[in-house]
Amino acid sequence: MWGRYSLASTAVTGAVVAYAWQTREQFYPTVVYLVTSKLCVLCLGNQAVVLTLLAGRSAKALFLGPLREVEVELLHENARYAVTETCLALTIFREELTTRVFALFTALLFAKVFHWLAQARVEHIEHAERVSALSHGRLAALMVWLWLLDGVALGVCAALCIKQGPSVLLLFGFEFAILGVALCAAASRYALYAIEQR
């Protein structure tokens, strides 16, 4: 089902871009048409969702492999509350809701998902009898990747808040800072476990 949806979305997006190019015949008018036509924006937004989900699935396959049933349940439970809490917090900044804020919201949600999965894997590894070296390497790589993501996101949000003044970026900066602290706690637990096993 996922494959059909992504292929259909890509085909529709390709058709929309091809139509825009054939009717406008130059780059600038084509781009203007693509960003002003509501149907084009809808198709391009759908394609962005497909690419985001593809990136998430690829990262999951690379860093985690198949998810356990407990991890899937954890994601469903936590995502419900995380989306609700963030949407409620965004109501404070309703004047600033733009495409950029939606992209930040999506990035924050994906970051939270991978942080939850990293914490769940640390707990699983602590209780598992045998864990392969590949699983250890993947988890360590995921934690490093998340740590870099948190640091970059926090730095960008802080720099923009200093340059432009307080805005919705304050909310996202604090969220990424909280995720970074939680990741440090999980990484410390994992490091203590690794030291104890030697």
GROMACS .gro file of C-alpha atoms in nm:
model
  198
    1MET     CA    1   0.000   0.000   0.000
    2TRP     CA    2   0.283   0.241   0.090
    3GLY     CA    3   0.455   0.170  -0.241
    4ARG     CA    4   0.142   0.238  -0.444
    5TYR     CA    5   0.073   0.562  -0.258
    6SER     CA    6   0.428   0.691  -0.305
    7LEU     CA    7   0.435   0.593  -0.673
    8ALA     CA    8   0.095   0.753  -0.738
    9SER     CA    9   0.200   1.070  -0.553
   10THR     CA   10   0.524   1.090  -0.750
   11ALA     CA   11   0.338   1.036  -1.078
   12VAL     CA   12   0.083   1.308  -0.997
   13THR     CA   13   0.358   1.550  -0.892
   14GLY     CA   14   0.552   1.476  -1.210
   15ALA     CA   15   0.240   1.535  -1.418
   16VAL     CA   16   0.170   1.867  -1.244
   17VAL     CA   17   0.527   1.988  -1.293
   18ALA     CA   18   0.528   1.872  -1.657
   19TYR     CA   19   0.198   2.052  -1.723
   20ALA     CA   20   0.330   2.370  -1.560
   21TRP     CA   21   0.648   2.355  -1.767
   22GLN     CA   22   0.467   2.290  -2.095
   23THR     CA   23   0.217   2.570  -2.045
   24ARG     CA   24   0.468   2.828  -1.916
   25GLU     CA   25   0.787   2.720  -2.107
   26GLN     CA   26   1.022   2.918  -1.882
   27PHE     CA   27   1.158   2.847  -1.538
   28TYR     CA   28   1.039   3.153  -1.345
   29PRO     CA   29   0.676   3.152  -1.466
   30THR     CA   30   0.664   2.777  -1.402
   31VAL     CA   31   0.778   2.821  -1.042
   32VAL     CA   32   0.535   3.107  -0.986
   33TYR     CA   33   0.251   2.890  -1.117
   34LEU     CA   34   0.356   2.595  -0.900
   35VAL     CA   35   0.358   2.800  -0.579
   36THR     CA   36   0.042   3.003  -0.648
   37SER     CA   37  -0.195   2.738  -0.782
   38LYS     CA   38  -0.376   2.568  -0.494
   39LEU     CA   39  -0.387   2.234  -0.671
   40CYS     CA   40  -0.011   2.249  -0.741
   41VAL     CA   41   0.065   2.342  -0.382
   42LEU     CA   42  -0.149   2.050  -0.265
   43CYS     CA   43   0.035   1.807  -0.496
   44LEU     CA   44   0.377   1.940  -0.396
   45GLY     CA   45   0.282   1.928  -0.028
   46ASN     CA   46   0.168   1.568  -0.068
   47GLN     CA   47   0.500   1.486  -0.234
   48ALA     CA   48   0.684   1.649   0.055
   49VAL     CA   49   0.490   1.424   0.296
   50VAL     CA   50   0.584   1.119   0.087
   51LEU     CA   51   0.953   1.218   0.086
   52THR     CA   52   0.944   1.282   0.461
   53LEU     CA   53   0.791   0.942   0.530
   54LEU     CA   54   1.044   0.782   0.295
   55ALA     CA   55   1.329   0.949   0.486
   56GLY     CA   56   1.180   0.828   0.815
   57ARG     CA   57   1.141   0.472   0.689
   58SER     CA   58   1.497   0.475   0.553
   59ALA     CA   59   1.639   0.603   0.883
   60LYS     CA   60   1.440   0.340   1.072
   61ALA     CA   61   1.571   0.063   0.847
   62LEU     CA   62   1.928   0.191   0.873
   63PHE     CA   63   1.946   0.257   1.247
   64LEU     CA   64   1.688   0.023   1.398
   65GLY     CA   65   1.581  -0.248   1.158
   66PRO     CA   66   1.238  -0.398   1.219
   67LEU     CA   67   1.047  -0.258   1.516
   68ARG     CA   68   0.926  -0.479   1.797
   69GLU     CA   69   0.556  -0.481   1.888
   70VAL     CA   70   0.628  -0.295   2.213
   71GLU     CA   71   0.802  -0.016   2.022
   72VAL     CA   72   0.510   0.025   1.782
   73GLU     CA   73   0.267   0.052   2.076
   74LEU     CA   74   0.498   0.305   2.243
   75LEU     CA   75   0.499   0.517   1.926
   76HIS     CA   76   0.120   0.514   1.898
   77GLU     CA   77   0.076   0.608   2.263
   78ASN     CA   78   0.339   0.882   2.274
   79ALA     CA   79   0.257   1.033   1.934
   80ARG     CA   80  -0.102   1.098   2.036
   81TYR     CA   81   0.005   1.312   2.330
   82ALA     CA   82   0.303   1.475   2.159
   83VAL     CA   83   0.096   1.599   1.864
   84THR     CA   84  -0.177   1.730   2.094
   85GLU     CA   85   0.067   1.907   2.328
   86THR     CA   86   0.262   2.069   2.045
   87CYS     CA   87  -0.055   2.183   1.865
   88LEU     CA   88  -0.182   2.337   2.189
   89ALA     CA   89   0.150   2.515   2.238
   90LEU     CA   90   0.140   2.641   1.878
   91THR     CA   91  -0.192   2.816   1.944
   92ILE     CA   92   0.004   3.077   2.140
   93PHE     CA   93   0.188   3.165   1.817
   94ARG     CA   94  -0.111   3.143   1.580
   95GLU     CA   95  -0.007   3.461   1.396
   96GLU     CA   96   0.323   3.297   1.303
   97LEU     CA   97   0.188   2.970   1.160
   98THR     CA   98   0.353   2.932   0.821
   99THR     CA   99   0.488   2.658   0.601
  100ARG     CA  100   0.821   2.687   0.784
  101VAL     CA  101   0.650   2.627   1.119
  102PHE     CA  102   0.472   2.323   0.972
  103ALA     CA  103   0.808   2.190   0.849
  104LEU     CA  104   0.960   2.247   1.194
  105PHE     CA  105   0.662   2.072   1.354
  106THR     CA  106   0.717   1.772   1.125
  107ALA     CA  107   1.091   1.766   1.198
  108LEU     CA  108   1.022   1.788   1.572
  109LEU     CA  109   0.773   1.502   1.555
  110PHE     CA  110   1.020   1.284   1.364
  111ALA     CA  111   1.296   1.371   1.612
  112LYS     CA  112   1.069   1.276   1.902
  113VAL     CA  113   0.983   0.944   1.738
  114PHE     CA  114   1.348   0.850   1.695
  115HIS     CA  115   1.432   0.964   2.049
  116TRP     CA  116   1.156   0.741   2.187
  117LEU     CA  117   1.280   0.451   1.979
  118ALA     CA  118   1.639   0.504   2.094
  119GLN     CA  119   1.528   0.504   2.459
  120ALA     CA  120   1.318   0.191   2.401
  121ARG     CA  121   1.614   0.014   2.238
  122VAL     CA  122   1.841   0.104   2.529
  123GLU     CA  123   1.588  -0.052   2.769
  124HIS     CA  124   1.558  -0.358   2.545
  125ILE     CA  125   1.934  -0.404   2.523
  126GLU     CA  126   1.967  -0.375   2.901
  127HIS     CA  127   1.728  -0.669   2.948
  128ALA     CA  128   1.825  -0.881   2.647
  129GLU     CA  129   2.048  -1.183   2.696
  130ARG     CA  130   2.244  -1.156   2.373
  131VAL     CA  131   2.275  -0.851   2.152
  132SER     CA  132   2.475  -0.847   1.830
  133ALA     CA  133   2.758  -0.604   1.768
  134LEU     CA  134   2.558  -0.470   1.472
  135SER     CA  135   2.271  -0.373   1.705
  136HIS     CA  136   2.514  -0.194   1.936
  137GLY     CA  137   2.671  -0.009   1.643
  138ARG     CA  138   2.335   0.091   1.499
  139LEU     CA  139   2.210   0.222   1.833
  140ALA     CA  140   2.530   0.417   1.892
  141ALA     CA  141   2.511   0.566   1.542
  142LEU     CA  142   2.145   0.661   1.598
  143MET     CA  143   2.233   0.836   1.923
  144VAL     CA  144   2.516   1.031   1.760
  145TRP     CA  145   2.288   1.129   1.469
  146LEU     CA  146   2.014   1.242   1.710
  147TRP     CA  147   2.265   1.434   1.921
  148LEU     CA  148   2.387   1.620   1.612
  149LEU     CA  149   2.030   1.687   1.501
  150ASP     CA  150   1.936   1.826   1.844
  151GLY     CA  151   2.246   2.045   1.858
  152VAL     CA  152   2.199   2.188   1.510
  153ALA     CA  153   1.826   2.249   1.561
  154LEU     CA  154   1.883   2.414   1.898
  155GLY     CA  155   2.164   2.628   1.760
  156VAL     CA  156   1.962   2.746   1.460
  157CYS     CA  157   1.657   2.824   1.676
  158ALA     CA  158   1.870   3.014   1.928
  159ALA     CA  159   2.055   3.211   1.659
  160LEU     CA  160   1.732   3.310   1.486
  161CYS     CA  161   1.569   3.409   1.817
  162ILE     CA  162   1.868   3.629   1.900
  163LYS     CA  163   1.865   3.784   1.552
  164GLN     CA  164   1.488   3.829   1.506
  165GLY     CA  165   1.360   3.836   1.863
  166PRO     CA  166   1.132   3.593   2.044
  167SER     CA  167   0.907   3.390   1.817
  168VAL     CA  168   0.766   3.042   1.770
  169LEU     CA  169   1.127   2.925   1.733
  170LEU     CA  170   1.155   2.957   2.110
  171LEU     CA  171   0.909   2.669   2.146
  172PHE     CA  172   1.100   2.451   1.902
  173GLY     CA  173   1.433   2.538   2.062
  174PHE     CA  174   1.311   2.429   2.404
  175GLU     CA  175   1.162   2.109   2.261
  176PHE     CA  176   1.493   2.016   2.097
  177ALA     CA  177   1.681   2.104   2.418
  178ILE     CA  178   1.454   1.872   2.616
  179LEU     CA  179   1.508   1.597   2.360
  180GLY     CA  180   1.884   1.649   2.387
  181VAL     CA  181   1.878   1.615   2.765
  182ALA     CA  182   1.666   1.299   2.742
  183LEU     CA  183   1.908   1.159   2.485
  184CYS     CA  184   2.205   1.230   2.713
  185ALA     CA  185   2.029   1.040   2.991
  186ALA     CA  186   1.963   0.741   2.762
  187ALA     CA  187   2.321   0.751   2.629
  188SER     CA  188   2.455   0.755   2.986
  189ARG     CA  189   2.244   0.450   3.073
  190TYR     CA  190   2.369   0.277   2.761
  191ALA     CA  191   2.732   0.365   2.838
  192LEU     CA  192   2.698   0.235   3.195
  193TYR     CA  193   2.545  -0.087   3.062
  194ALA     CA  194   2.830  -0.128   2.810
  195ILE     CA  195   3.092  -0.072   3.082
  196GLU     CA  196   2.918  -0.318   3.313
  197GLN     CA  197   2.915  -0.589   3.045
  198ARG     CA  198   3.293  -0.575   2.998
   0.00000   0.00000   0.00000
